[in-house]
Each structure stands twice: as structure tokens, then as C-alpha cells.
PDB file of C-alpha atoms in Angstrom:
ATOM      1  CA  UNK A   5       0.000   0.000   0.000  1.00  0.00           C
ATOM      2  CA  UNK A   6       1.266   3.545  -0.193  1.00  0.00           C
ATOM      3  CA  UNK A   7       1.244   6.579   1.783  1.00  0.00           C
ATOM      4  CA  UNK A   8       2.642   9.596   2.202  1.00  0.00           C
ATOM      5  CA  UNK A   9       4.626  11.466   4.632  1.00  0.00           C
ATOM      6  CA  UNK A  10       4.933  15.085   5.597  1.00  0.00           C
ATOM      7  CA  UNK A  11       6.896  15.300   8.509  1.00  0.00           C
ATOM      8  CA  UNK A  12       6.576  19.089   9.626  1.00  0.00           C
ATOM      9  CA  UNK A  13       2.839  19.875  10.547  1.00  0.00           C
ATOM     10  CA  UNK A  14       3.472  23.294  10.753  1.00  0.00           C
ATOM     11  CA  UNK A  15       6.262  25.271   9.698  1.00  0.00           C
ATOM     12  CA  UNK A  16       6.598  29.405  10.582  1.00  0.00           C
ATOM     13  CA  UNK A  17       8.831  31.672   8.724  1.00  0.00           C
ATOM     14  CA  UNK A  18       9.817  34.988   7.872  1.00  0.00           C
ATOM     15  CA  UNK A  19       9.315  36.696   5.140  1.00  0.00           C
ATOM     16  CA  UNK A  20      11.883  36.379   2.820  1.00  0.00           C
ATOM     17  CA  UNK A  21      13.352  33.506   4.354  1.00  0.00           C
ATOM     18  CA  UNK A  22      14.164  30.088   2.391  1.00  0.00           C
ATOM     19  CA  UNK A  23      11.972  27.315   2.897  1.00  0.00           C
ATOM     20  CA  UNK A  24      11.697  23.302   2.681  1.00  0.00           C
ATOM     21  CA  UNK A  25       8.468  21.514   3.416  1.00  0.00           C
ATOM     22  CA  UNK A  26       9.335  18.034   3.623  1.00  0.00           C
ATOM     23  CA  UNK A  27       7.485  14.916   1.942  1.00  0.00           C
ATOM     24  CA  UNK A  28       8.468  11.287   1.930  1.00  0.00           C
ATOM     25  CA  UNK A  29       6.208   8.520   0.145  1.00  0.00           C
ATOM     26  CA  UNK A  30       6.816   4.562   0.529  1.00  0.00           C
ATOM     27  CA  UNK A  31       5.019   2.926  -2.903  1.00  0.00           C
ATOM     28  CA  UNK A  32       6.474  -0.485  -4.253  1.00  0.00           C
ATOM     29  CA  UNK A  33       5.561   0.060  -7.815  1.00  0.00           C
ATOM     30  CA  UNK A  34       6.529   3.611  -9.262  1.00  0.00           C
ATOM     31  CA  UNK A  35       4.453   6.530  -8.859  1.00  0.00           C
ATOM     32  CA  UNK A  36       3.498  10.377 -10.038  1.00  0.00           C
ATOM     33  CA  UNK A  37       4.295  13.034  -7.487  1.00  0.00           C
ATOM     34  CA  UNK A  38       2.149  16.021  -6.679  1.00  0.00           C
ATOM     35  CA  UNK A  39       2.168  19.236  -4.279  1.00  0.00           C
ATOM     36  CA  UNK A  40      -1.173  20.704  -4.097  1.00  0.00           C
ATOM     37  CA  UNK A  41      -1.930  24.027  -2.448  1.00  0.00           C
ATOM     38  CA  UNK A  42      -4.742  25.160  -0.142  1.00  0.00           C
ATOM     39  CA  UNK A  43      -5.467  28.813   0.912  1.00  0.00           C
ATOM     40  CA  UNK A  44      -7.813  29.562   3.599  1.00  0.00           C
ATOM     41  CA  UNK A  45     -11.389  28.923   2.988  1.00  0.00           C
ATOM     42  CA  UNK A  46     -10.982  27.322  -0.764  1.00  0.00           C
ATOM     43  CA  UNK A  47     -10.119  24.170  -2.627  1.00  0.00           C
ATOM     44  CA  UNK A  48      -6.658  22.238  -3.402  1.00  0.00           C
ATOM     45  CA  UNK A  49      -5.273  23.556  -6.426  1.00  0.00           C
ATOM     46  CA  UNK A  50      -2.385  22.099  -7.940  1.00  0.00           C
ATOM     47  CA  UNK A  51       1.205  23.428  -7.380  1.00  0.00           C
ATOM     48  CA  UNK A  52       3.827  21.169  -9.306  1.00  0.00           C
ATOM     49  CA  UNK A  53       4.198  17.847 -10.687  1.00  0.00           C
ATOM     50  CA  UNK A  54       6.577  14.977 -11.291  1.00  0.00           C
ATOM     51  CA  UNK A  55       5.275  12.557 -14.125  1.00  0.00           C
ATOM     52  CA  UNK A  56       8.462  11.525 -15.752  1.00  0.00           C
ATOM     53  CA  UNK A  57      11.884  13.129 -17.284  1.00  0.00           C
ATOM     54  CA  UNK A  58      13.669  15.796 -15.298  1.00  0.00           C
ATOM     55  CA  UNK A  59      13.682  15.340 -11.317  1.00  0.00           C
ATOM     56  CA  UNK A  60      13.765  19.056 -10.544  1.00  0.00           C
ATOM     57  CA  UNK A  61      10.264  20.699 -11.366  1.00  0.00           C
ATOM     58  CA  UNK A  62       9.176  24.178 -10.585  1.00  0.00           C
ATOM     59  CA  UNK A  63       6.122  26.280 -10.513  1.00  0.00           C
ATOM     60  CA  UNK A  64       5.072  29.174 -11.886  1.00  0.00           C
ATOM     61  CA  UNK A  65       5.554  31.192  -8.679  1.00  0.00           C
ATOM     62  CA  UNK A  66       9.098  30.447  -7.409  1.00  0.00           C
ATOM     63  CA  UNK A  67       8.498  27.041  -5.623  1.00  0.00           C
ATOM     64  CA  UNK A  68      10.461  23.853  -6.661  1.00  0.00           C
ATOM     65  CA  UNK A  69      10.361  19.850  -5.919  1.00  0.00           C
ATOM     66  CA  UNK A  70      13.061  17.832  -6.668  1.00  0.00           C
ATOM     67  CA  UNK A  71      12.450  13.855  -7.051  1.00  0.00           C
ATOM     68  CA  UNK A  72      15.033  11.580  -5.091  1.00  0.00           C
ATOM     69  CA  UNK A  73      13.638   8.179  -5.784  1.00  0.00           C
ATOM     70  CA  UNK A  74      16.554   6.231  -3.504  1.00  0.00           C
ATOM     71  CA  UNK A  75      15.395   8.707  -0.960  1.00  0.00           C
ATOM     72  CA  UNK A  76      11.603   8.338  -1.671  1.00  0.00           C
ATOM     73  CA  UNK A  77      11.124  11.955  -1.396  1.00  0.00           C
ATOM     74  CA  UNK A  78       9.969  14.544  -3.105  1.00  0.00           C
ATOM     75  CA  UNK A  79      10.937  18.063  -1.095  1.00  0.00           C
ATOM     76  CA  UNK A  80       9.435  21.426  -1.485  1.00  0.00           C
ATOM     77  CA  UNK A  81      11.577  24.360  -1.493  1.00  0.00           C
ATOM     78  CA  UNK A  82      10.895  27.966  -2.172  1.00  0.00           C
ATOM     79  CA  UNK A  83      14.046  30.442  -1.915  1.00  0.00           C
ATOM     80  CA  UNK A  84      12.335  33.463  -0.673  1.00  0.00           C
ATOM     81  CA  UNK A  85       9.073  33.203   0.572  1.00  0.00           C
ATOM     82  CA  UNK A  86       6.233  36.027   0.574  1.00  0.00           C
ATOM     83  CA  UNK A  87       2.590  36.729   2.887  1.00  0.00           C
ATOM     84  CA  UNK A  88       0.706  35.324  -0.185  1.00  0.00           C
ATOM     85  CA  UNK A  89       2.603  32.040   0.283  1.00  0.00           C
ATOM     86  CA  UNK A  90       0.579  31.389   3.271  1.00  0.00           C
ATOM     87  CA  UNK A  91      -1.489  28.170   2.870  1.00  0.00           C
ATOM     88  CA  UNK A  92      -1.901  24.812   3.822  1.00  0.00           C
ATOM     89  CA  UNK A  93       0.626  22.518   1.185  1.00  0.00           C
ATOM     90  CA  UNK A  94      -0.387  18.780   0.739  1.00  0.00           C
ATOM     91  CA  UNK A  95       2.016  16.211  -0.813  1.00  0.00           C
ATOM     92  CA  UNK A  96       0.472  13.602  -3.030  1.00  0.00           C
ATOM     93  CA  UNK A  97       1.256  10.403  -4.704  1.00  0.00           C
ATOM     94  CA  UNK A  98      -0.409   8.533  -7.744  1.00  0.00           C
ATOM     95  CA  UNK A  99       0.062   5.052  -8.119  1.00  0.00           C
ATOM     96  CA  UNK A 100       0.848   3.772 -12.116  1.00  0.00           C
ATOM     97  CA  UNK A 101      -1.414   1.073 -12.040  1.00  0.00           C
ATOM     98  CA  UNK A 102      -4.223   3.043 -11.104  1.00  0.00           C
ATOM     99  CA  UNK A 103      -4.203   3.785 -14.768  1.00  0.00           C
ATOM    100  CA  UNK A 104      -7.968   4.040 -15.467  1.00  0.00           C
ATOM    101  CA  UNK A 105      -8.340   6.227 -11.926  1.00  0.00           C
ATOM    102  CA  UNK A 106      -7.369   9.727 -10.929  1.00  0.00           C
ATOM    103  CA  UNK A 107      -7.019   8.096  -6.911  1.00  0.00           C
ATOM    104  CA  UNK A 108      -4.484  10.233  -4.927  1.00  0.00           C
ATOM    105  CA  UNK A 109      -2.780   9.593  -1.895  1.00  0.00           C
ATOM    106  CA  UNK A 110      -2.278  12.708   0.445  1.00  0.00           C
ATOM    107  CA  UNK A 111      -0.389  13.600   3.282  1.00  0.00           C
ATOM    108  CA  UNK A 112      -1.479  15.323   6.178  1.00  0.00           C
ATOM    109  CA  UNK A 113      -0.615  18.531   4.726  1.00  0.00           C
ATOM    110  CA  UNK A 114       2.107  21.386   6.058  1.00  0.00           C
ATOM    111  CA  UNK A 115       0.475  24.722   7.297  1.00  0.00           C
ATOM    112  CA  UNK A 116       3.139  27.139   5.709  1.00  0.00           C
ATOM    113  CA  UNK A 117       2.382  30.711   7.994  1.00  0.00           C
ATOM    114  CA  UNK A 118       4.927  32.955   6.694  1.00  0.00           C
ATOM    115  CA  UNK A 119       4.961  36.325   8.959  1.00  0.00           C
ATOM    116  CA  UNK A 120       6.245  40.299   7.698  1.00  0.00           C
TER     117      UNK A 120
ATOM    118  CA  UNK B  19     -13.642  28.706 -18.658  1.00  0.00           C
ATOM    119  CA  UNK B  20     -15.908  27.270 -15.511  1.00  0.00           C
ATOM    120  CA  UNK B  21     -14.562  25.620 -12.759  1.00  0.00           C
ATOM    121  CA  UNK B  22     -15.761  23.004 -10.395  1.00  0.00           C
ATOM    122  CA  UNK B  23     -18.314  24.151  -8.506  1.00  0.00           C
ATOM    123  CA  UNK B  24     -20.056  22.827  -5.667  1.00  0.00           C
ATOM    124  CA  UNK B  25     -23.152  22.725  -3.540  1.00  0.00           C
ATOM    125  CA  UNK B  26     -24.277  23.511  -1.026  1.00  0.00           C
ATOM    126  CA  UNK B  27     -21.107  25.197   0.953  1.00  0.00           C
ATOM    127  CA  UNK B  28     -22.386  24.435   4.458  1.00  0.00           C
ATOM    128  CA  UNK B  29     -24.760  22.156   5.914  1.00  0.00           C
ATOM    129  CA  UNK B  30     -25.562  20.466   9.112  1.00  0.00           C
ATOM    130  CA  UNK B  31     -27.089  17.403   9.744  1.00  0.00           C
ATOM    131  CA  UNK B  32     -28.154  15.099  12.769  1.00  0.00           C
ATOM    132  CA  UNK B  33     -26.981  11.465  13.070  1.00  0.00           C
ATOM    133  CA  UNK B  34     -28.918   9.034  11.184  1.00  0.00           C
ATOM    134  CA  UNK B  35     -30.094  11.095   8.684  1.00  0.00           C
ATOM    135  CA  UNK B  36     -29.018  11.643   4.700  1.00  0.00           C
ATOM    136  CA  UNK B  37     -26.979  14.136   3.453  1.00  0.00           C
ATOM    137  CA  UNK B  38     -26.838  14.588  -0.648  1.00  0.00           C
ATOM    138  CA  UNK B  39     -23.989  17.107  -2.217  1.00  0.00           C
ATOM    139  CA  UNK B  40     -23.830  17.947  -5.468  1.00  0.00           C
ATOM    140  CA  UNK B  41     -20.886  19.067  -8.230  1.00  0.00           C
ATOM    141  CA  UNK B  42     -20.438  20.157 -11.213  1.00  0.00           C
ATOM    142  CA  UNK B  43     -17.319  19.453 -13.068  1.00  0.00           C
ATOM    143  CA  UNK B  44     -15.107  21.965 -15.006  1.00  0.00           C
ATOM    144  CA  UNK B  45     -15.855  22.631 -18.931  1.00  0.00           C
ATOM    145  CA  UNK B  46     -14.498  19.965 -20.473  1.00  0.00           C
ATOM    146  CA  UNK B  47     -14.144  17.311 -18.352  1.00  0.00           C
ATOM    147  CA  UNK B  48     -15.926  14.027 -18.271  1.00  0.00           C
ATOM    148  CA  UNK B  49     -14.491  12.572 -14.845  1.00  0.00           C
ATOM    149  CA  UNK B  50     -15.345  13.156 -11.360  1.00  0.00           C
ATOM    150  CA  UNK B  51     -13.797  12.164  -8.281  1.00  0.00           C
ATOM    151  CA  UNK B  52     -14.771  12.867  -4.238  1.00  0.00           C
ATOM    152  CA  UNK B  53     -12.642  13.561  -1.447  1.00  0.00           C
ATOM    153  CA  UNK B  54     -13.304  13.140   2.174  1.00  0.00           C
ATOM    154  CA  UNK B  55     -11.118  15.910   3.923  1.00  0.00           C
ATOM    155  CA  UNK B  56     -11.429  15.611   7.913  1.00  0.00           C
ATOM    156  CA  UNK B  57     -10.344  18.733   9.968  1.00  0.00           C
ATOM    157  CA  UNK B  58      -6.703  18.699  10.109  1.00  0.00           C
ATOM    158  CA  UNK B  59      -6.186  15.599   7.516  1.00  0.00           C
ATOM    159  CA  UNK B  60      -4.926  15.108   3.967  1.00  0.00           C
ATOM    160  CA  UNK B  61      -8.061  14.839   1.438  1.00  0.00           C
ATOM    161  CA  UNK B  62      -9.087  11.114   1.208  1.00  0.00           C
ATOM    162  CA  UNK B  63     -10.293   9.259  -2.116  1.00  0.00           C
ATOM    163  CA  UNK B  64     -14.127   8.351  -1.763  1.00  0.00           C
ATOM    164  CA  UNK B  65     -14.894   7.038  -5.647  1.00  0.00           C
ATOM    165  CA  UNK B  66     -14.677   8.785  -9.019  1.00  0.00           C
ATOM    166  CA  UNK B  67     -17.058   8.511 -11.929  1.00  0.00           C
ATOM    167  CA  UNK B  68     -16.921   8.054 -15.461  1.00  0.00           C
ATOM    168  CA  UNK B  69     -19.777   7.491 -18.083  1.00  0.00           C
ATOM    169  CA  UNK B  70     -21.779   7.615 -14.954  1.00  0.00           C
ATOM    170  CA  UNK B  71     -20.365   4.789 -13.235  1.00  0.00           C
ATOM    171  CA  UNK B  72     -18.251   4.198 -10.712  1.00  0.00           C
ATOM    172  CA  UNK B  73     -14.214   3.688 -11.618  1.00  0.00           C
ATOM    173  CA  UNK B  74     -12.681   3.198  -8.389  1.00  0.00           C
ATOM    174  CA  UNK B  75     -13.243   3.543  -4.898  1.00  0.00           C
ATOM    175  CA  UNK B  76     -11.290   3.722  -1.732  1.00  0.00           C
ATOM    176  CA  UNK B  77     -11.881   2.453   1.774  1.00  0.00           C
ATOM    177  CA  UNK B  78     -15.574   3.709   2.322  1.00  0.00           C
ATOM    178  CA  UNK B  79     -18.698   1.908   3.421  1.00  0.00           C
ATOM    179  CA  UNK B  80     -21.702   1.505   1.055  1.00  0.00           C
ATOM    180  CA  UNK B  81     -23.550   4.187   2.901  1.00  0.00           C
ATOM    181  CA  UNK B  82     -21.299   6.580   0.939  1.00  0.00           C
ATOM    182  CA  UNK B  83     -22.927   6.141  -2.528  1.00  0.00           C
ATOM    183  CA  UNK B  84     -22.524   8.192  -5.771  1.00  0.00           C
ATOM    184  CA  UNK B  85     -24.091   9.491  -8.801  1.00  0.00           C
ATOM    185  CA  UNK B  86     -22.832  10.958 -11.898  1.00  0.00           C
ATOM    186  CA  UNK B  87     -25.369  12.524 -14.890  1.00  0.00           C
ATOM    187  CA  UNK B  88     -25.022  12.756 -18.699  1.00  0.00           C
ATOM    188  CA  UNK B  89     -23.614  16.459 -18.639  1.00  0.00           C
ATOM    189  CA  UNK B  90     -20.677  14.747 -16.178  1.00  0.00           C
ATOM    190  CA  UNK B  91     -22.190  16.529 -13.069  1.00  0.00           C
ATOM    191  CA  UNK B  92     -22.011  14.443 -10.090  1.00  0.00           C
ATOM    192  CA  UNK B  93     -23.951  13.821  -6.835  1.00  0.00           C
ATOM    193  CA  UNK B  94     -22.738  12.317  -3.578  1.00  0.00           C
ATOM    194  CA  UNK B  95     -24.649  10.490  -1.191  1.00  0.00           C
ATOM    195  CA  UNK B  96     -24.392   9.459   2.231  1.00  0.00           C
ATOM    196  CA  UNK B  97     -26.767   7.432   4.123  1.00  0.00           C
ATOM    197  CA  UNK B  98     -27.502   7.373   8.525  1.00  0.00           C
ATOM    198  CA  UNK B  99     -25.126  10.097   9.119  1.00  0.00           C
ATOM    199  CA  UNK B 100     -22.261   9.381  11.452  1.00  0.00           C
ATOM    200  CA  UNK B 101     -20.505  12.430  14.278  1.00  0.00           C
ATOM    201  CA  UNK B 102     -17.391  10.813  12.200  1.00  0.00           C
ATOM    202  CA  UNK B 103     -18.492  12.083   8.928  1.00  0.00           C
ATOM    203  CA  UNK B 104     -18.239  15.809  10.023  1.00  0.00           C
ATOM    204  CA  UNK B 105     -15.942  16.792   7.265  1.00  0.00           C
ATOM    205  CA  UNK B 106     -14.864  18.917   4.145  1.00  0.00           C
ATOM    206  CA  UNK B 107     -16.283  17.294   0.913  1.00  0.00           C
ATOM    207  CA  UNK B 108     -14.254  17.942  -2.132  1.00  0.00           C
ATOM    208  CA  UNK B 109     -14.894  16.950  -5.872  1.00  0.00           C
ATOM    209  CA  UNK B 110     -12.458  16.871  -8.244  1.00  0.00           C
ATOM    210  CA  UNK B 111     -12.939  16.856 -12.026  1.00  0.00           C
ATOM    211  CA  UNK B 112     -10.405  15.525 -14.501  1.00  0.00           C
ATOM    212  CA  UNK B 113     -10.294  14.314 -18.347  1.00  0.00           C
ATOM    213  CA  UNK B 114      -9.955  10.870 -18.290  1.00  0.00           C
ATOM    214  CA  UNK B 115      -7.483   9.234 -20.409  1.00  0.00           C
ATOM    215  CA  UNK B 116      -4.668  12.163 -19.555  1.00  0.00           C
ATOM    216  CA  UNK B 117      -3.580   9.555 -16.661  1.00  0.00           C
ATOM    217  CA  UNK B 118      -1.387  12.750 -15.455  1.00  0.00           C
ATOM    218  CA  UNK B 119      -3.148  13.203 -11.453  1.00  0.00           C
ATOM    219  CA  UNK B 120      -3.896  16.844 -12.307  1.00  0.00           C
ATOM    220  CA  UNK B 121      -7.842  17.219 -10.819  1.00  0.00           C
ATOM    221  CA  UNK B 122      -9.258  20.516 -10.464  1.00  0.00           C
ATOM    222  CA  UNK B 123     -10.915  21.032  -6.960  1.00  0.00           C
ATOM    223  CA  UNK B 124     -13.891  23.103  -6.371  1.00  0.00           C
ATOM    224  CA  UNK B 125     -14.146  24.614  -2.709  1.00  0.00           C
ATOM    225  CA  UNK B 126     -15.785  21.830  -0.996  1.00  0.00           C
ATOM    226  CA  UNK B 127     -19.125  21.393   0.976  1.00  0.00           C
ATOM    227  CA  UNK B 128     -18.329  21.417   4.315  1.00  0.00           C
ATOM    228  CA  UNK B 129     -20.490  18.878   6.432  1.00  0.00           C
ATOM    229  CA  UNK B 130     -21.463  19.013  10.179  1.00  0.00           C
ATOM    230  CA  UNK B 131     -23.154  15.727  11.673  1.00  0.00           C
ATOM    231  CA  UNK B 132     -24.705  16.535  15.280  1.00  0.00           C
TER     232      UNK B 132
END
């Protein structure tokens, strides 16, 4: 079975401070990677993606993942964070064989608070 | 372009009774797929629907039943209400056959059992 790890519940910063939010997955067959996003009081909307090729992906505003598959992680890093980055951040995994399905495995989810 | 949208945004219920939400999927897209989110959890995979049948389902009991309509609008269902299913609903709508995870979320229903 898989599942998915986010380590940090919450993590505070500053603004304009580096940050990592940490996700590990354990899957025996290979998988798609996902970070969705979640500001207050809407849905999950999707951040970045790892389907195949390059394991460093980015997003249009600033944030990266980079996929380590002999660590079974896929990390979230943004060098220099801003208010509007405040959000809840959920890792996600798909597995391959759930071809014919669009069934993702979340994590708990990392409440990002950045502060001025 | 319309995105998912969802109804209603709040409700509360009392145990025992039945609950129905309702979604409509983003232009476009023939594939729906729920989400139980419980406060302070990741989103959890309920079923998803295609050609207005069910395509998968995760680790939910029959109570939690499903609907999907010709226009690819979907309904969920849940039957003698539980305190435990106090929880943000989510649909999802996708185009299956892209096989790539990406599902656009509307804002949920959020559901209060008494």
C-alpha cells in the first residue's frame, strides 16, 4: 500500500526567508508526485508535478520539488518566501497502475504561515 | 472557462439522517472524483465517476454512494449520518485518459453531523 509522509505539521517563517516543506512517500511500484496548495477557505489547487523526465520541477511562482527516488522523497523548497505564500501545502502520490483512476494519496498537509 | 463548482457550501445534519452534495465538473471534463477531507487531515479518495459509473473507490462503506449525470455533473450520497463524517467534501474533475493526477478542486461542501 502507499502513503505519504509530511513530517513538519506546521512550519513558521519569515518573510523572505528560504523554505523546505518536507514529503516522503513509501510505494512499491513507481508513482506520479504532486504538491497541491490550499489557501484559507478554498479548494486544493495544484502546485507542481513529477510525471516523468527531469527530477527538478518548478512552478510558476518560485516554488520547486526535486524527485530523489533512492530517498523516496519529493521536497518542497521555495528560496524566498512572501505573505501570499501562506497556505496549507499537501504532498500527493499517484500510483501507475491506477491507470484508469485519478485516486491520490495525500499527506497530512504542512500549514506554511509565513509572517512580515 | 468554468470551474468546479459545488453545492451547497455548508450544511448540518443530525446522526442518522441523509446528506446529498452535489458538483459540477469543469468545462471539459468528463471525470469526477470525491474527497473526504477531515479537519486537520490530507483529502481522502471516496470514488470517481466516469460514463456515470463508478471507476474506483477507496476504503468507504456503502452508505457513501454516488451518482454521476449525462452532462458529467455528479452527486454524492451518504446514508444514517455518522458524528465521524463531520468533514470537508471535495470533488475533483479531470479528463480521463490524460492519466497525469492533475484534478481541479472546487471549494468543498463542508459537512457538520450533530
Amino acid at each position: 500500500a502507499q502513503s505519504v509522509t509530511q513530517l513538519d505539521s506546521q512550519v513558521p517563517v519569515f518573510e523572505e526567508a528560504p523554505v523546505e516543506l518536507r514529503c516522503n512517500y513509501s510505494s512499491s511500484v513507481s508513482v506520479y508526485l504532486f504538491w497541491y496548495v490550499q489557501y484559507p477557505n478554498q479548494g486544493l489547487q495544484l502546485l507542481l508535478k513529477y510525471l516523468s523526465g527531469s527530477t527538478l520541477v518548478k512552478s510558476i511562482n518560485g516554488f520547486e520539488a526535486e524527485f530523489n527516488k533512492s530517498q523516496t522523497s519529493f521536497h518542497l523548497r521555495k528560496p524566498s518566501v512572501h505573505i501570499s505564500d501562506t497556505a496549507e501545502y499537501f504532498c500527493a502520490v499517484s500510483d501507475l497502475r491506477s491507470y484508469n483512476t485519478d485516486k491520490l494519496i495525500f499527506g497530512t498537509g504542512t500549514r506554511l504561515q509565513v509572517f512580515p | 472557462e468554468t470551474g468546479v463548482t459545488q453545492s451547497p457550501t455548508h450544511l448540518i445534519k443530525t446522526r442518522g439522517q441523509q446528506v446529498t452534495l452535489r458538483c459540477s465538473s469543469q468545462s471539459g471534463h468528463n471525470t469526477v472524483s470525491w474527497y473526504q477531507q477531515a479537519l486537520g487531515q490530507g483529502p481522502q479518495f471516496i470514488f470517481q465517476y466516469y460514463r456515470e459509473e463508478e471507476n474506483g473507490r477507496g476504503n468507504f462503506p456503502p452508505r457513501f454512494s454516488g451518482l454521476q449525470f449525462p452532462n458529467y455533473s455528479s452527486e454524492l450520497n451518504v446514508n444514517a449520518l455518522e458524528l465521524d463524517d463531520s468533514a470537508l467534501y471535495l470533488c475533483a474533475s479531470s479528463s480521463q485518459g490524460s492519466h497525469t493526477g492533475e484534478l481541479f478542486f472546487g471549494e468543498g461542501s463542508r459537512l457538520t453531523v450533530l
